[in-house]
Short mmCIF file of C-alpha atoms in Angstrom, two decimals:
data_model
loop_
_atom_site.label_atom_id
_atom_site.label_comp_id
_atom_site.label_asym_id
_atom_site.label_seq_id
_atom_site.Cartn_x
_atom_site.Cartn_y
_atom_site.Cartn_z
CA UNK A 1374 102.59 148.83 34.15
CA UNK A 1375 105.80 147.86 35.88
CA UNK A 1376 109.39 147.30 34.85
CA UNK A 1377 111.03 144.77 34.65
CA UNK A 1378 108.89 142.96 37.01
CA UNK A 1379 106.49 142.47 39.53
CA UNK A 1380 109.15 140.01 41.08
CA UNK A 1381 112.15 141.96 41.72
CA UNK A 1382 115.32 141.66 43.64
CA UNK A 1383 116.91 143.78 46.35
CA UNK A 1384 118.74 146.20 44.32
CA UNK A 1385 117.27 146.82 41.07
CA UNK A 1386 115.80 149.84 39.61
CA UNK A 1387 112.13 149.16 39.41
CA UNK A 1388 110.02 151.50 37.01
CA UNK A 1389 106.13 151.94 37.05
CA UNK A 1390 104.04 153.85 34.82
CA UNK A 1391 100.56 155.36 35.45
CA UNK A 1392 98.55 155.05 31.85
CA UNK A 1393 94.89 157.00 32.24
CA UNK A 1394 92.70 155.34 29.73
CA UNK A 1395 91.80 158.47 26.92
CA UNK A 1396 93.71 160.55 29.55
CA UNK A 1397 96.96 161.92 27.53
CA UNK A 1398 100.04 162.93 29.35
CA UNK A 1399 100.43 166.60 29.23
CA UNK A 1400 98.22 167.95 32.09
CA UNK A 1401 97.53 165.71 34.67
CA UNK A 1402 99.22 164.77 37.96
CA UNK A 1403 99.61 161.82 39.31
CA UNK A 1404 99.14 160.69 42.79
CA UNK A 1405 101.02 156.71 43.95
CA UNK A 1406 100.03 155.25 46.97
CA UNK A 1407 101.20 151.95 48.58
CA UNK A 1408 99.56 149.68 50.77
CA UNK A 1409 102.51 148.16 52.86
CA UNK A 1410 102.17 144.67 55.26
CA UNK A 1411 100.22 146.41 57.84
CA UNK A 1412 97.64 146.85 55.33
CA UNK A 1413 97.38 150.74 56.04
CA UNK A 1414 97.69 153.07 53.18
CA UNK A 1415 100.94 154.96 54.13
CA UNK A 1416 102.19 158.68 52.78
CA UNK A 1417 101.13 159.32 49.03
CA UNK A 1418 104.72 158.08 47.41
CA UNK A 1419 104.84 160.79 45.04
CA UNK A 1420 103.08 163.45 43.28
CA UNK A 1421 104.39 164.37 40.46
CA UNK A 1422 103.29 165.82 36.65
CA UNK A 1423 104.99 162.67 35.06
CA UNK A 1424 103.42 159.57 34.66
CA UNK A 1425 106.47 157.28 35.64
CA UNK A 1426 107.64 156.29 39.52
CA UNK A 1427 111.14 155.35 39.73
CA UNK A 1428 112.65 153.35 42.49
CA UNK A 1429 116.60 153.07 42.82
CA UNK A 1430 117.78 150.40 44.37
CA UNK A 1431 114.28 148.79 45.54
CA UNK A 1432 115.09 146.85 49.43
CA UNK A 1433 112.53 145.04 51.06
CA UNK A 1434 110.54 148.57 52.45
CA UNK A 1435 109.45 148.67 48.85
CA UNK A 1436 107.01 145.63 49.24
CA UNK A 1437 103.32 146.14 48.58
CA UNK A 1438 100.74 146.98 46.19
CA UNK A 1439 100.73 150.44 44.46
CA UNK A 1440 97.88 152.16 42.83
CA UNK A 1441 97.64 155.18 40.90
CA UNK A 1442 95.46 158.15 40.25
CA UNK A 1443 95.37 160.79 37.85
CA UNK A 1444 93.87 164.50 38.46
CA UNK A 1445 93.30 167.24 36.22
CA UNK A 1446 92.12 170.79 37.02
CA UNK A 1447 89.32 169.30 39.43
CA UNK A 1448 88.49 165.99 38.07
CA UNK A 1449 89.71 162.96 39.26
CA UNK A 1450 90.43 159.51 37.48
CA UNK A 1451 89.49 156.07 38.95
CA UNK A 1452 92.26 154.49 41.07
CA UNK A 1453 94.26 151.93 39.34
CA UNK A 1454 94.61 148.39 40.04
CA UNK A 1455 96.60 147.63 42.31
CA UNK A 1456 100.43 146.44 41.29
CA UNK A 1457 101.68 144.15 44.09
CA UNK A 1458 105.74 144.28 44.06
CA UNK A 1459 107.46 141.33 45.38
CA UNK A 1460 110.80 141.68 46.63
CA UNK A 1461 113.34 138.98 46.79
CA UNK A 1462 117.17 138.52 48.15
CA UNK A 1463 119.85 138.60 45.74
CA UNK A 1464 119.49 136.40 42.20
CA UNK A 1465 120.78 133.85 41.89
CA UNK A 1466 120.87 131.87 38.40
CA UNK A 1467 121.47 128.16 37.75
CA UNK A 1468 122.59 126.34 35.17
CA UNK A 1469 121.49 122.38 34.08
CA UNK A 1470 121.95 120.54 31.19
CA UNK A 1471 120.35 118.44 28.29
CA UNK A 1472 120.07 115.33 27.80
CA UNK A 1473 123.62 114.71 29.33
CA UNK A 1474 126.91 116.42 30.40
CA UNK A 1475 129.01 113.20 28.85
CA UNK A 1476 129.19 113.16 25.58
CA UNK A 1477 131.02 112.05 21.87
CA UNK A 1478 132.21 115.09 19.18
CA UNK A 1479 129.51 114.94 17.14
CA UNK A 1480 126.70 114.74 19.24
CA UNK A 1481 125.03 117.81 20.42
CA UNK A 1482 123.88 118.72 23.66
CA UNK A 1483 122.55 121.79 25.54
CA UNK A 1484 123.22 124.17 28.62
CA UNK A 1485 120.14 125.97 30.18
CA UNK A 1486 120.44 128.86 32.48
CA UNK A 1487 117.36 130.05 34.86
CA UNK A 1488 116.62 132.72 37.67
CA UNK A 1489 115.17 131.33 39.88
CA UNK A 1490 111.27 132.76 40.70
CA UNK A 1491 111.89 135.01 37.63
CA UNK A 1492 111.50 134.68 33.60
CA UNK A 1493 111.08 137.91 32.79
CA UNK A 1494 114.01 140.42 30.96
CA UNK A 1495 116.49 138.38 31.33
CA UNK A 1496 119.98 138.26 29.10
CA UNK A 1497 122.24 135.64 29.93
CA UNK A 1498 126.28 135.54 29.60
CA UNK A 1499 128.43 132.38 29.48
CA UNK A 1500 131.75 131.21 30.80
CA UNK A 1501 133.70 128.50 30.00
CA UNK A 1502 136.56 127.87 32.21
CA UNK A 1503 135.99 131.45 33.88
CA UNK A 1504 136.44 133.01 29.55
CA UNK A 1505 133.61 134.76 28.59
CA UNK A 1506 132.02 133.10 25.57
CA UNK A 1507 131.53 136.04 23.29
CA UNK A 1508 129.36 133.86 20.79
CA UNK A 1509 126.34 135.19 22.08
CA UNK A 1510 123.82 133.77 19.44
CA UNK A 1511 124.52 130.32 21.23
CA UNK A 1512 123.18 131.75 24.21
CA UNK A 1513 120.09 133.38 23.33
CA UNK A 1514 117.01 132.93 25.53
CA UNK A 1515 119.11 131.49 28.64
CA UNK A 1516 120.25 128.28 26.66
CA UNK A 1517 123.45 127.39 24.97
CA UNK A 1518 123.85 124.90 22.50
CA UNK A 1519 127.12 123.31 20.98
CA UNK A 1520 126.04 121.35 18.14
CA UNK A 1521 128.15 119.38 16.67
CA UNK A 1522 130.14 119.26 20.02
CA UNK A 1523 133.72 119.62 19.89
CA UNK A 1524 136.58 118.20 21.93
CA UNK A 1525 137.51 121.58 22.29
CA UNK A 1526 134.09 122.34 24.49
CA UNK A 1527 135.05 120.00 27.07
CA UNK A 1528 135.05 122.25 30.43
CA UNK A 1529 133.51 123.76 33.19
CA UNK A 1530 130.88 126.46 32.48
CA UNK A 1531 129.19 128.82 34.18
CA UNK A 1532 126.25 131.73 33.43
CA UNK A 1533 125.09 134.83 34.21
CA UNK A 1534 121.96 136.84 33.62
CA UNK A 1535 121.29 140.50 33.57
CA UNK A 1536 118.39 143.20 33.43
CA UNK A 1537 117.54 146.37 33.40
CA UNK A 1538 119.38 149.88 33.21
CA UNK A 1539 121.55 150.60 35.19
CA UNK A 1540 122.25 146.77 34.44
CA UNK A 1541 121.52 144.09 37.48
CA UNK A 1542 123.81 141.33 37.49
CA UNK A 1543 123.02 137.67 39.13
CA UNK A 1544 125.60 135.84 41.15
CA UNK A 1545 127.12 133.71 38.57
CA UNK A 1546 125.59 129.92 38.80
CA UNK A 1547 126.87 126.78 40.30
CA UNK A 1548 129.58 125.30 37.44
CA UNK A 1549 128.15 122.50 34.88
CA UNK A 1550 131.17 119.97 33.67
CA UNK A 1551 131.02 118.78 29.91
CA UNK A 1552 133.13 116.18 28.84
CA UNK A 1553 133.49 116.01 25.09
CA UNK A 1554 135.91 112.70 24.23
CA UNK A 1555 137.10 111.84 20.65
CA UNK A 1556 135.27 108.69 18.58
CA UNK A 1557 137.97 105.98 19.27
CA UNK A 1558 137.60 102.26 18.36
CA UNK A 1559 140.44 101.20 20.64
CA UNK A 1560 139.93 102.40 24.03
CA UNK A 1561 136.83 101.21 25.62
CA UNK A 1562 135.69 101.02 29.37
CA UNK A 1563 134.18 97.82 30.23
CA UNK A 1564 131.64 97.60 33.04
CA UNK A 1565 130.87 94.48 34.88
CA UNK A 1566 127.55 93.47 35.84
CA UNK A 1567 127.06 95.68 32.09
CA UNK A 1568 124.61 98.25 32.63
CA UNK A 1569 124.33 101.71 33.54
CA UNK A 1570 122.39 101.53 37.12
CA UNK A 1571 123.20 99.37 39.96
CA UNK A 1572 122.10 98.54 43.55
CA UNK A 1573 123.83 99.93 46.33
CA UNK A 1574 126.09 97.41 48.44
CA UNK A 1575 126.38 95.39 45.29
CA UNK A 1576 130.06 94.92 43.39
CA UNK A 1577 131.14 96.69 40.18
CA UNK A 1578 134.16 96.02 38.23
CA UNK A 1579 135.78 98.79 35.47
CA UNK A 1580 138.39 98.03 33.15
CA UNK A 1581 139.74 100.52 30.56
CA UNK A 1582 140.53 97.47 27.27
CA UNK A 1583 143.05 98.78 24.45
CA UNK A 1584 143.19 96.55 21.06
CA UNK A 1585 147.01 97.65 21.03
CA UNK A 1586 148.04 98.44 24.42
CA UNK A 1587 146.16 98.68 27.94
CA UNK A 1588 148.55 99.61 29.88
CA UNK A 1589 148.87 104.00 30.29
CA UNK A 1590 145.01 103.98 30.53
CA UNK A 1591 143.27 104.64 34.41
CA UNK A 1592 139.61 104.93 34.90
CA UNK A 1593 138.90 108.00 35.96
CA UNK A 1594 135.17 108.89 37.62
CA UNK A 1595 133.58 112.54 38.54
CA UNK A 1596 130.76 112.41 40.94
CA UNK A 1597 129.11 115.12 42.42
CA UNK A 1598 132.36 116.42 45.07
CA UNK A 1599 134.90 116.37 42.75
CA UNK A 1600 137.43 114.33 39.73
CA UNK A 1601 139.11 111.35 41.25
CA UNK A 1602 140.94 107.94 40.33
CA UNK A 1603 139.31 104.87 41.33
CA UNK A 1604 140.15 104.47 44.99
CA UNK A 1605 141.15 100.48 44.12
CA UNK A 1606 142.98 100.79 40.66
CA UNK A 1607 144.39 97.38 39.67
CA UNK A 1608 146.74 98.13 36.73
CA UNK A 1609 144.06 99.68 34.17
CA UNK A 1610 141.53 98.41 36.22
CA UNK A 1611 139.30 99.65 38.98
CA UNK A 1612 137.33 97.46 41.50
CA UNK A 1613 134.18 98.59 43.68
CA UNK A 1614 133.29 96.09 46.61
CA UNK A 1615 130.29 97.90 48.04
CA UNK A 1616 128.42 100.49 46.02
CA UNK A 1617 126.97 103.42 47.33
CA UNK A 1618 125.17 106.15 46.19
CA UNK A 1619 127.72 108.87 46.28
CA UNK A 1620 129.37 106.58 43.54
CA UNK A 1621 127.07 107.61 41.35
CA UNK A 1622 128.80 109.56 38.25
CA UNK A 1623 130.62 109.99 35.02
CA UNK A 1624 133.37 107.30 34.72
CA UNK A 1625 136.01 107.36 31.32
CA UNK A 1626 139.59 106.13 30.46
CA UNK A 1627 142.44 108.58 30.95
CA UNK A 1628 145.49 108.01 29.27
CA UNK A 1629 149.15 109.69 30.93
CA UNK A 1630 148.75 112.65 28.46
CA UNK A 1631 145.41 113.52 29.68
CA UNK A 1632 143.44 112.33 26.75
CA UNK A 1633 139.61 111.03 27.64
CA UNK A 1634 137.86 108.15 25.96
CA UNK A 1635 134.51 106.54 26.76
CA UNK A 1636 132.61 108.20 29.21
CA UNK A 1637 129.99 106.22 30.60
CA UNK A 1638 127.14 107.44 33.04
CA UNK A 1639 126.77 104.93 36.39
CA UNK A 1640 124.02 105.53 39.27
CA UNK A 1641 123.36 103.41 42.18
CA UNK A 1642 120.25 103.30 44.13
CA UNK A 1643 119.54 101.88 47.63
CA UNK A 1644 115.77 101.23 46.67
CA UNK A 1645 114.67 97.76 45.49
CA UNK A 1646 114.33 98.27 41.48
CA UNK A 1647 116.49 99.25 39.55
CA UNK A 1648 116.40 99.44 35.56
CA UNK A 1649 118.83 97.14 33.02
CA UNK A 1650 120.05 98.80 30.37
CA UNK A 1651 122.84 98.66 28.38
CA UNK A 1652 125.88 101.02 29.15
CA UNK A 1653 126.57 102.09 25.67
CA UNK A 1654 124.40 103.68 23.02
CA UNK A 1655 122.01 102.07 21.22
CA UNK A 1656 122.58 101.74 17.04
CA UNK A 1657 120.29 102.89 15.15
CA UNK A 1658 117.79 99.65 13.78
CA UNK A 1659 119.09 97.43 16.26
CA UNK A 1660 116.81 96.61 19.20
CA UNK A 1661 116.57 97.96 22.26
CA UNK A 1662 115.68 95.78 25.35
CA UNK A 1663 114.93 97.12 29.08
CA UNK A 1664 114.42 94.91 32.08
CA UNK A 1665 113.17 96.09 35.18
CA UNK A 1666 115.10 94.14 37.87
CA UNK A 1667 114.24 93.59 41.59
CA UNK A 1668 117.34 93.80 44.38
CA UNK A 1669 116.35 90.36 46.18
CA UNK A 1670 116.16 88.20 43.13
CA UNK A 1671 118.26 90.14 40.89
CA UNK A 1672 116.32 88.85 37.68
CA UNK A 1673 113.21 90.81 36.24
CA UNK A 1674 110.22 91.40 37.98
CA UNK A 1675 106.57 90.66 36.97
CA UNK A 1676 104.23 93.24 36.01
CA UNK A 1677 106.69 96.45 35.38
CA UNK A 1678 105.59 99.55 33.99
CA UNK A 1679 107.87 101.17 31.65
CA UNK A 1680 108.63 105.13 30.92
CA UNK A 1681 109.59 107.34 28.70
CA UNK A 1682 110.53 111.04 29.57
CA UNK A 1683 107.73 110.65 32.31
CA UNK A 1684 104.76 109.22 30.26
CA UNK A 1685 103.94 105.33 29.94
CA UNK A 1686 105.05 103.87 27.26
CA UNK A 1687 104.33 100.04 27.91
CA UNK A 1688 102.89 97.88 30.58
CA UNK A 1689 104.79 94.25 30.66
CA UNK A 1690 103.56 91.18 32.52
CA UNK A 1691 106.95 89.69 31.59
CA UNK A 1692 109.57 92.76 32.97
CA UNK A 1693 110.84 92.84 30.01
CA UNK A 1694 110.30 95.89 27.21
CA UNK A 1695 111.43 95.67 23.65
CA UNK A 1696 111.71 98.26 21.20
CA UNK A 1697 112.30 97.16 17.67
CA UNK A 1698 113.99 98.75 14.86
CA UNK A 1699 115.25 102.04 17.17
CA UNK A 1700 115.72 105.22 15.79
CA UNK A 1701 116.81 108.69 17.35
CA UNK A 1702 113.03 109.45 18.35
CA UNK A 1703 113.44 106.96 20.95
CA UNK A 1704 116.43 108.38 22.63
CA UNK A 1705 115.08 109.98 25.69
CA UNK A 1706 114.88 109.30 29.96
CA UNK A 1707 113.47 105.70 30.73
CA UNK A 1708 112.94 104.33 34.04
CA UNK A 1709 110.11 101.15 35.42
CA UNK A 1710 107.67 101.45 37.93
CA UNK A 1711 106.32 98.20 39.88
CA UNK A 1712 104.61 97.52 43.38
CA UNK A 1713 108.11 97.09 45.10
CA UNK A 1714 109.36 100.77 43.71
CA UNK A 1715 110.71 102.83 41.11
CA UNK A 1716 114.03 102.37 39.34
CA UNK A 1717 116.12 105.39 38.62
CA UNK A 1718 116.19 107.26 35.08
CA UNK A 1719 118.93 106.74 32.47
CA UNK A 1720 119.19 107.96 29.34
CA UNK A 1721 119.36 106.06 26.31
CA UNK A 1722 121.12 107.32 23.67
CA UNK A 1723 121.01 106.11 19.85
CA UNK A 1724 123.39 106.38 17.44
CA UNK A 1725 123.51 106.41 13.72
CA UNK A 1726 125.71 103.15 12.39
CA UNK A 1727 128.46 104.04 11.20
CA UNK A 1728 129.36 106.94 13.51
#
């Protein structure tokens, strides 16, 4: 038996126990042995009237497989099988993020940490903003879960797992953003062509529309370097002559006193399909329509496949897919599939009326 792993990391304490089958633990001895890369059985490791082998601060000398046996007065147990220990670099968790990191209050979404190569022992902490987030419960099992999400959640978070004792700590992870923005019937961002993924090269217009006012709103967009204003604003507008993929992101109003509205996800992709789908979520009972649309013709190709969350869902001679009567089980990651390629995925939220 080995703790906390068979896949360690430089710099943990690595325990392994030597169980004789009927054997007890009072009189024997034990004698470890490990077979290193040169395949040679080097210097017995220990010898020792306990049954446990403890290694402080395992490096990478502490590869290989270890057996054990046991000996008492002049018998001799069978060895063990062997234990092969895997040593890594430093851990290193990660942090990603389901279904989306752009969200209303209301809705509920979830952060999951990983190590990667390893499952095993693993307690995770969170950060929001660099705070620890002391409600722990959230966070059980590596994943963290704000539901109903608050405006209040909207930041930058971060984890951290640990194992053992003395306590190994990863590197914390790469930051996740969440935006959180407030249900608002008079800010909207309007997206021209309207849908959600777009070919590269291609024009896109944004426009942040106010029933009382306009003006004090900017579209704002976060891609994957960093927050910016659209590089050609025009009043509350915001004008894209030639796509390309590092445009893809998380685009929202922002009024002068920092207040959000309407985030809206946007990919582009320099392949030749692409999927059409409507920018904003999908009402509950209301139909939902896909088209899988080709870069030359810009109109819907023949003979699409459609998916949902990976499986095939519907095969169309027409390009077109219709779902009628939508409800939250359809919410999920679509994308089409034809001879000329394979779109992108969005997400396709659906929302009960009246929220």
């Amino acid at each position: 038996m080995v703790r906390p792993d068979e896949r360690v990391f430089r710099g943990e304490t690595v325990t392994l126990r030597c169980d004789i089958k009927w054997g007890g633990d009072t009189e024997w001895t034990y004698r470890w042995e490990i077979e290193g890369t040169n395949n040679q059985y080097k210097n017995t490791v220990s010898r020792t009237s306990t049954q446990e082998l403890n290694i402080s601060g395992v490096d990478l000398s502490h590869r290989g497989k270890y057996t054990c046996t046991g000996q008492i007065h002049t018998q001799s147990s069978q060895r063990s099988d062997a234990v092969t220990l895997t040593v890594s670099a430093e851990a290193q968790a990660s942090v990603r993020v389901s279904p989306q990191p752009w969200l209303t209050e209301g809705e509920s979404v979830t952060l999951i940490c990983e190590v990667s190569g390893s499952s095993k022992g693993w307690t995770f902490s969170w950060f929001r903003d660099h705070d620890h987030l002391s409600d722990s419960s959230r966070g059980a099992g590596g994943s963290y879960t704000l539901s109903p999400a608050a405006l209040q959640h909207t930041g930058v978070y971060t984890c951290r797992a640990e194992r053992g004792r003395p306590a190994y700590y990863t590197h914390n992870s790469s930051s996740q953003t969440l935006w959180i923005t407030g249900v608002s019937a008079s800010v909207s961002l309007v997206i021209n062509p309207s849908r959600s993924q777009h070919f590269s090269s291609d024009s896109l217009s944004l426009s942040c529309e106010d029933n009382s006012n306009s003006a004090g709103w900017t579209v704002r967009r976060y891609t994957d370097k960093d927050t910016q204003t659209c590089a050609k604003q025009t009043g509350s507008g915001c004008v894209m002559d030639s796509l390309s993929t590092s445009d893809t992101g998380v685009y929202w109003c922002e009024s002068e006193s920092g207040e959000k509205r309407h985030p809206r996800n946007i990919t582009v992709h320099d392949g030749e399909v692409i999927l059409e789908s409507s920018v904003d979520p999908v009402i509950e009972g209301e139909t939902l329509t896909l088209h899988c649309l080709h870069r030359s013709t810009n109109s819907p190709i023949l003979s699409a496949d459609f998916y949902k969350d990976g499986s095939l869902i519907q095969n169309q001679t027409t390009g077109e897919m219709n779902i009628t009567t939508v409800s939250k089980s359809h919410e999920g990651f679509y994308y089409c599939k034809t001879e000329r390629g394979q779109s992108l995925h969005s997400w396709i939220s659906v929302r009960v009326r009246g929220q």
